Short mmCIF file of C-alpha atoms in Angstrom, two decimals:
data_model
loop_
_atom_site.label_atom_id
_atom_site.label_comp_id
_atom_site.label_asym_id
_atom_site.label_seq_id
_atom_site.Cartn_x
_atom_site.Cartn_y
_atom_site.Cartn_z
CA UNK A 1 17.10 38.39 25.24
CA UNK A 2 20.40 36.59 24.57
CA UNK A 3 19.23 33.58 26.56
CA UNK A 4 15.96 33.53 24.65
CA UNK A 5 17.87 33.73 21.38
CA UNK A 6 20.13 30.83 22.38
CA UNK A 7 17.08 28.75 23.33
CA UNK A 8 15.46 29.61 20.01
CA UNK A 9 18.56 28.51 18.08
CA UNK A 10 18.75 25.31 20.10
CA UNK A 11 15.08 24.61 19.44
CA UNK A 12 15.64 25.31 15.75
CA UNK A 13 18.35 22.61 15.62
CA UNK A 14 16.46 20.09 17.76
CA UNK A 15 13.62 19.47 15.33
CA UNK A 16 15.83 18.76 12.27
CA UNK A 17 18.04 16.48 14.39
CA UNK A 18 15.03 14.55 15.68
CA UNK A 19 13.62 14.24 12.16
CA UNK A 20 16.99 13.04 10.84
CA UNK A 21 17.30 10.49 13.64
CA UNK A 22 13.81 9.16 12.89
CA UNK A 23 14.60 8.85 9.17
CA UNK A 24 17.83 6.99 9.93
CA UNK A 25 16.00 4.64 12.28
CA UNK A 26 13.45 3.86 9.59
CA UNK A 27 15.78 3.52 6.61
CA UNK A 28 19.03 1.99 7.94
CA UNK A 29 17.41 -1.52 7.97
CA UNK A 30 16.56 -1.06 4.28
CA UNK A 31 20.21 -0.21 3.61
CA UNK A 32 21.32 -3.47 5.23
CA UNK A 33 18.78 -5.46 3.18
CA UNK A 34 20.24 -4.01 -0.02
CA UNK A 35 23.82 -4.52 1.21
CA UNK A 36 23.33 -8.20 2.08
CA UNK A 37 21.67 -8.87 -1.28
CA UNK A 38 25.22 -8.52 -2.66
CA UNK A 39 26.98 -10.46 0.12
CA UNK A 40 29.16 -13.43 -0.87
CA UNK A 41 28.26 -15.21 2.42
CA UNK A 42 25.20 -17.39 1.94
CA UNK A 43 24.47 -18.74 5.44
CA UNK A 44 24.93 -15.97 7.99
CA UNK A 45 25.12 -12.21 8.33
CA UNK A 46 28.65 -10.96 8.92
CA UNK A 47 29.40 -7.26 9.08
CA UNK A 48 31.10 -6.05 7.06
CA UNK A 49 30.27 -8.62 4.36
CA UNK A 50 33.30 -10.75 3.46
CA UNK A 51 32.77 -9.89 -0.21
CA UNK A 52 30.31 -8.46 -2.70
CA UNK A 53 28.79 -10.34 -5.63
CA UNK A 54 25.83 -10.12 -7.96
CA UNK A 55 25.42 -13.86 -8.44
CA UNK A 56 22.42 -14.03 -6.10
CA UNK A 57 20.39 -11.99 -8.57
CA UNK A 58 21.00 -14.68 -11.19
CA UNK A 59 20.08 -17.39 -8.67
CA UNK A 60 16.83 -15.61 -7.78
CA UNK A 61 16.03 -15.10 -11.47
CA UNK A 62 16.32 -18.82 -12.17
CA UNK A 63 14.17 -20.09 -9.28
CA UNK A 64 10.62 -21.00 -10.42
CA UNK A 65 9.19 -20.86 -6.89
CA UNK A 66 10.05 -17.15 -6.72
CA UNK A 67 8.37 -16.45 -10.05
CA UNK A 68 5.26 -18.36 -8.98
CA UNK A 69 5.05 -16.32 -5.78
CA UNK A 70 5.62 -13.04 -7.65
CA UNK A 71 2.98 -13.89 -10.24
CA UNK A 72 0.41 -14.78 -7.57
CA UNK A 73 1.13 -11.59 -5.61
CA UNK A 74 0.80 -9.42 -8.73
CA UNK A 75 -2.48 -11.09 -9.75
CA UNK A 76 -3.94 -10.76 -6.24
CA UNK A 77 -2.85 -7.12 -5.97
CA UNK A 78 -4.34 -6.26 -9.36
CA UNK A 79 -7.67 -7.98 -8.63
CA UNK A 80 -7.91 -6.49 -5.12
CA UNK A 81 -7.13 -3.02 -6.42
CA UNK A 82 -9.76 -3.26 -9.18
CA UNK A 83 -12.40 -4.40 -6.68
CA UNK A 84 -11.40 -1.69 -4.22
CA UNK A 85 -11.57 1.03 -6.89
CA UNK A 86 -15.15 0.15 -7.77
CA UNK A 87 -16.50 -0.37 -4.25
CA UNK A 88 -14.44 2.37 -2.61
CA UNK A 89 -15.50 4.96 -5.18
CA UNK A 90 -19.18 4.03 -4.94
CA UNK A 91 -19.06 4.16 -1.14
CA UNK A 92 -17.33 7.56 -1.20
CA UNK A 93 -19.88 8.95 -3.65
CA UNK A 94 -22.79 7.68 -1.53
CA UNK A 95 -21.41 9.15 1.69
CA UNK A 96 -20.57 12.47 0.01
CA UNK A 97 -23.82 13.02 -1.88
CA UNK A 98 -26.32 11.64 0.64
CA UNK A 99 -27.45 13.05 3.95
CA UNK A 100 -28.88 10.37 6.22
CA UNK A 101 -28.91 9.36 9.87
CA UNK A 102 -25.79 7.40 10.81
CA UNK A 103 -23.67 8.65 7.91
CA UNK A 104 -20.64 9.20 10.13
CA UNK A 105 -21.08 5.71 11.60
CA UNK A 106 -21.06 4.25 8.09
CA UNK A 107 -17.90 6.19 7.31
CA UNK A 108 -16.29 4.86 10.49
CA UNK A 109 -17.23 1.29 9.63
CA UNK A 110 -15.68 1.71 6.18
CA UNK A 111 -12.40 2.91 7.68
CA UNK A 112 -12.34 0.39 10.56
CA UNK A 113 -10.69 -2.57 8.71
CA UNK A 114 -7.41 -0.72 8.23
CA UNK A 115 -7.37 0.37 11.88
CA UNK A 116 -7.80 -3.17 13.22
CA UNK A 117 -4.70 -5.33 13.80
CA UNK A 118 -4.08 -7.58 10.83
CA UNK A 119 -4.31 -10.72 12.94
CA UNK A 120 -7.86 -9.79 14.02
CA UNK A 121 -8.90 -9.21 10.41
CA UNK A 122 -7.25 -12.46 9.33
CA UNK A 123 -8.91 -14.58 12.03
CA UNK A 124 -12.31 -12.99 11.34
CA UNK A 125 -12.10 -13.61 7.61
CA UNK A 126 -10.86 -17.17 8.07
CA UNK A 127 -13.78 -17.90 10.41
CA UNK A 128 -16.24 -16.30 7.97
CA UNK A 129 -14.95 -18.32 5.02
CA UNK A 130 -15.02 -21.53 7.05
CA UNK A 131 -18.58 -20.95 8.28
CA UNK A 132 -19.73 -20.17 4.74
CA UNK A 133 -18.04 -23.29 3.41
CA UNK A 134 -15.85 -21.28 1.00
CA UNK A 135 -12.63 -23.16 0.14
CA UNK A 136 -9.42 -21.18 0.37
CA UNK A 137 -8.30 -20.09 -3.06
CA UNK A 138 -7.07 -17.14 -5.09
CA UNK A 139 -10.40 -15.38 -4.55
CA UNK A 140 -10.36 -15.67 -0.76
CA UNK A 141 -7.03 -13.82 -0.79
CA UNK A 142 -8.50 -11.17 -3.11
CA UNK A 143 -11.55 -10.65 -0.89
CA UNK A 144 -9.35 -10.47 2.20
CA UNK A 145 -7.06 -7.86 0.65
CA UNK A 146 -10.00 -5.87 -0.68
CA UNK A 147 -11.20 -5.24 2.89
CA UNK A 148 -8.31 -2.87 3.58
CA UNK A 149 -7.70 -1.75 -0.02
CA UNK A 150 -11.22 -0.31 -0.11
CA UNK A 151 -10.32 1.89 2.86
CA UNK A 152 -7.36 3.43 1.01
CA UNK A 153 -9.42 4.18 -2.09
CA UNK A 154 -12.35 5.47 -0.02
CA UNK A 155 -10.15 7.87 1.97
CA UNK A 156 -8.56 9.33 -1.17
CA UNK A 157 -11.80 9.67 -3.11
CA UNK A 158 -13.93 11.06 -0.27
CA UNK A 159 -11.26 13.68 0.41
CA UNK A 160 -11.34 14.73 -3.24
CA UNK A 161 -15.14 14.75 -3.32
CA UNK A 162 -15.17 17.10 -0.34
CA UNK A 163 -12.88 19.46 -2.27
CA UNK A 164 -15.08 19.37 -5.35
CA UNK A 165 -17.64 22.12 -5.73
CA UNK A 166 -21.19 20.78 -5.90
CA UNK A 167 -22.04 23.72 -8.17
CA UNK A 168 -20.17 22.00 -11.01
CA UNK A 169 -22.51 19.02 -10.93
CA UNK A 170 -25.58 21.24 -10.62
CA UNK A 171 -24.41 23.32 -13.58
CA UNK A 172 -23.86 20.20 -15.66
CA UNK A 173 -27.37 18.91 -14.91
CA UNK A 174 -28.89 22.34 -15.60
CA UNK A 175 -27.22 22.34 -19.03
CA UNK A 176 -28.98 19.09 -19.93
CA UNK A 177 -26.34 16.47 -19.17
CA UNK A 178 -27.60 13.16 -17.85
CA UNK A 179 -26.03 11.30 -14.94
CA UNK A 180 -23.50 9.37 -17.03
CA UNK A 181 -22.39 12.46 -18.96
CA UNK A 182 -21.99 14.41 -15.72
CA UNK A 183 -19.89 11.62 -14.24
CA UNK A 184 -17.74 11.28 -17.36
CA UNK A 185 -17.10 14.96 -18.07
CA UNK A 186 -17.29 16.57 -14.61
CA UNK A 187 -16.92 14.10 -11.74
CA UNK A 188 -14.34 11.72 -13.19
CA UNK A 189 -11.82 14.42 -14.24
CA UNK A 190 -12.01 15.86 -10.71
CA UNK A 191 -11.39 12.55 -8.94
CA UNK A 192 -9.06 10.95 -11.51
CA UNK A 193 -5.80 11.62 -9.66
CA UNK A 194 -7.29 10.49 -6.34
CA UNK A 195 -8.44 7.26 -8.00
CA UNK A 196 -4.97 6.71 -9.42
CA UNK A 197 -3.28 7.51 -6.11
CA UNK A 198 -5.68 5.34 -4.11
CA UNK A 199 -5.31 2.50 -6.59
CA UNK A 200 -1.51 2.59 -6.43
CA UNK A 201 -1.48 2.69 -2.64
CA UNK A 202 -3.95 -0.21 -2.53
CA UNK A 203 -1.76 -2.18 -4.96
CA UNK A 204 1.32 -1.59 -2.79
CA UNK A 205 -0.51 -2.63 0.40
CA UNK A 206 -1.89 -5.78 -1.20
CA UNK A 207 1.42 -6.76 -2.78
CA UNK A 208 3.32 -6.91 0.52
CA UNK A 209 0.51 -8.03 2.88
CA UNK A 210 1.48 -11.09 4.91
CA UNK A 211 -0.62 -11.42 8.10
CA UNK A 212 -4.11 -11.44 6.56
CA UNK A 213 -2.80 -13.55 3.66
CA UNK A 214 -1.48 -16.20 6.05
CA UNK A 215 -5.01 -16.83 7.35
CA UNK A 216 -6.78 -16.81 3.96
CA UNK A 217 -4.31 -18.29 1.45
CA UNK A 218 -4.63 -21.97 2.28
CA UNK A 219 -1.77 -23.82 0.57
CA UNK A 220 -0.94 -20.95 -1.80
CA UNK A 221 2.21 -18.89 -1.36
CA UNK A 222 2.32 -15.21 -2.19
CA UNK A 223 5.67 -13.46 -2.27
CA UNK A 224 5.57 -12.20 1.37
CA UNK A 225 4.64 -15.70 2.59
CA UNK A 226 7.47 -17.16 0.51
CA UNK A 227 9.90 -14.71 2.13
CA UNK A 228 8.63 -15.55 5.61
CA UNK A 229 9.10 -19.27 4.91
CA UNK A 230 12.64 -18.67 3.65
CA UNK A 231 13.51 -16.72 6.80
CA UNK A 232 12.15 -19.48 9.06
CA UNK A 233 14.08 -22.17 7.17
CA UNK A 234 17.05 -20.27 5.74
CA UNK A 235 18.87 -21.83 2.83
CA UNK A 236 20.25 -18.97 0.78
CA UNK A 237 19.81 -15.80 2.80
CA UNK A 238 21.05 -13.40 0.09
CA UNK A 239 18.35 -14.67 -2.30
CA UNK A 240 15.71 -13.59 0.21
CA UNK A 241 17.36 -10.17 0.38
CA UNK A 242 17.35 -9.92 -3.42
CA UNK A 243 13.59 -10.59 -3.40
CA UNK A 244 13.20 -8.02 -0.60
CA UNK A 245 14.96 -5.42 -2.76
CA UNK A 246 12.46 -6.20 -5.53
CA UNK A 247 9.56 -5.74 -3.09
CA UNK A 248 10.99 -2.41 -1.93
CA UNK A 249 11.19 -1.15 -5.51
CA UNK A 250 7.71 -2.42 -6.45
CA UNK A 251 6.03 -0.83 -3.42
CA UNK A 252 8.10 2.37 -3.33
CA UNK A 253 7.32 3.47 -6.89
CA UNK A 254 3.50 3.65 -6.55
CA UNK A 255 3.73 5.30 -3.13
CA UNK A 256 6.01 8.06 -4.44
CA UNK A 257 3.83 8.54 -7.52
CA UNK A 258 0.68 8.69 -5.38
CA UNK A 259 2.31 11.37 -3.22
CA UNK A 260 3.30 13.34 -6.32
CA UNK A 261 -0.22 13.19 -7.76
CA UNK A 262 -1.97 14.34 -4.57
CA UNK A 263 0.47 16.90 -3.13
CA UNK A 264 -1.10 19.93 -4.87
CA UNK A 265 -4.78 19.07 -4.45
CA UNK A 266 -5.62 21.22 -1.42
CA UNK A 267 -7.84 23.63 -3.33
CA UNK A 268 -11.50 22.95 -4.03
CA UNK A 269 -11.94 22.05 -7.68
CA UNK A 270 -14.10 24.61 -9.42
CA UNK A 271 -14.48 26.75 -6.30
CA UNK A 272 -13.38 29.81 -8.20
CA UNK A 273 -15.83 29.39 -11.05
#
């Protein structure tokens, strides 16, 4: 019994230690990115940094190429998210409400783009655009990003649909509501948080996507591509780290908010009515 108790206590400590080690492994690189954004050394990484300064934030603020890349990334992310919200929601509604042969295969095909390696998706889209004679532009990036943003929205919305009681929609129709009124007053309130969460996750994914963008951007430079170029031909390393800190903040906020909005949605909406 004592031996079993000692093994139980050891097992109880092992899981928290493993989880802590995994979190350190994942987040220590982010700590170094933030640290070297304040480094006074502009050409190499020396640990510990020879000095700390905030001047690189002013340098990054005054560079027009950074603002151009940020603006393009924000516009692409917004357009991709809007397209994904419309198509992802419609696809989720069709799969949820309809019963037809091959429904699970359709669902798998909708999820497949996010499971494929980014380089495969990028090469496929580049080949498709070239064969169709579509010149690379802002819209080719938007269409490329929408392929995996739709998956995020679809997954969130279909999960919420499956937790929504069909009796609510039937009751609304029985009371004389038409399709639009039922969607506005019954369906939309039930899926609103999943739409918001899926949209924010899609925005974060689009904002920092680099592999697919490389194949579909042409001569345009989004923020991740700008960062990759700066790392290949380093000039002011701390400026790149300052921009990386900005990317961390921009992508972290919607992910945390999406988690907060969907953490208490395990119950079926209206199941108790």
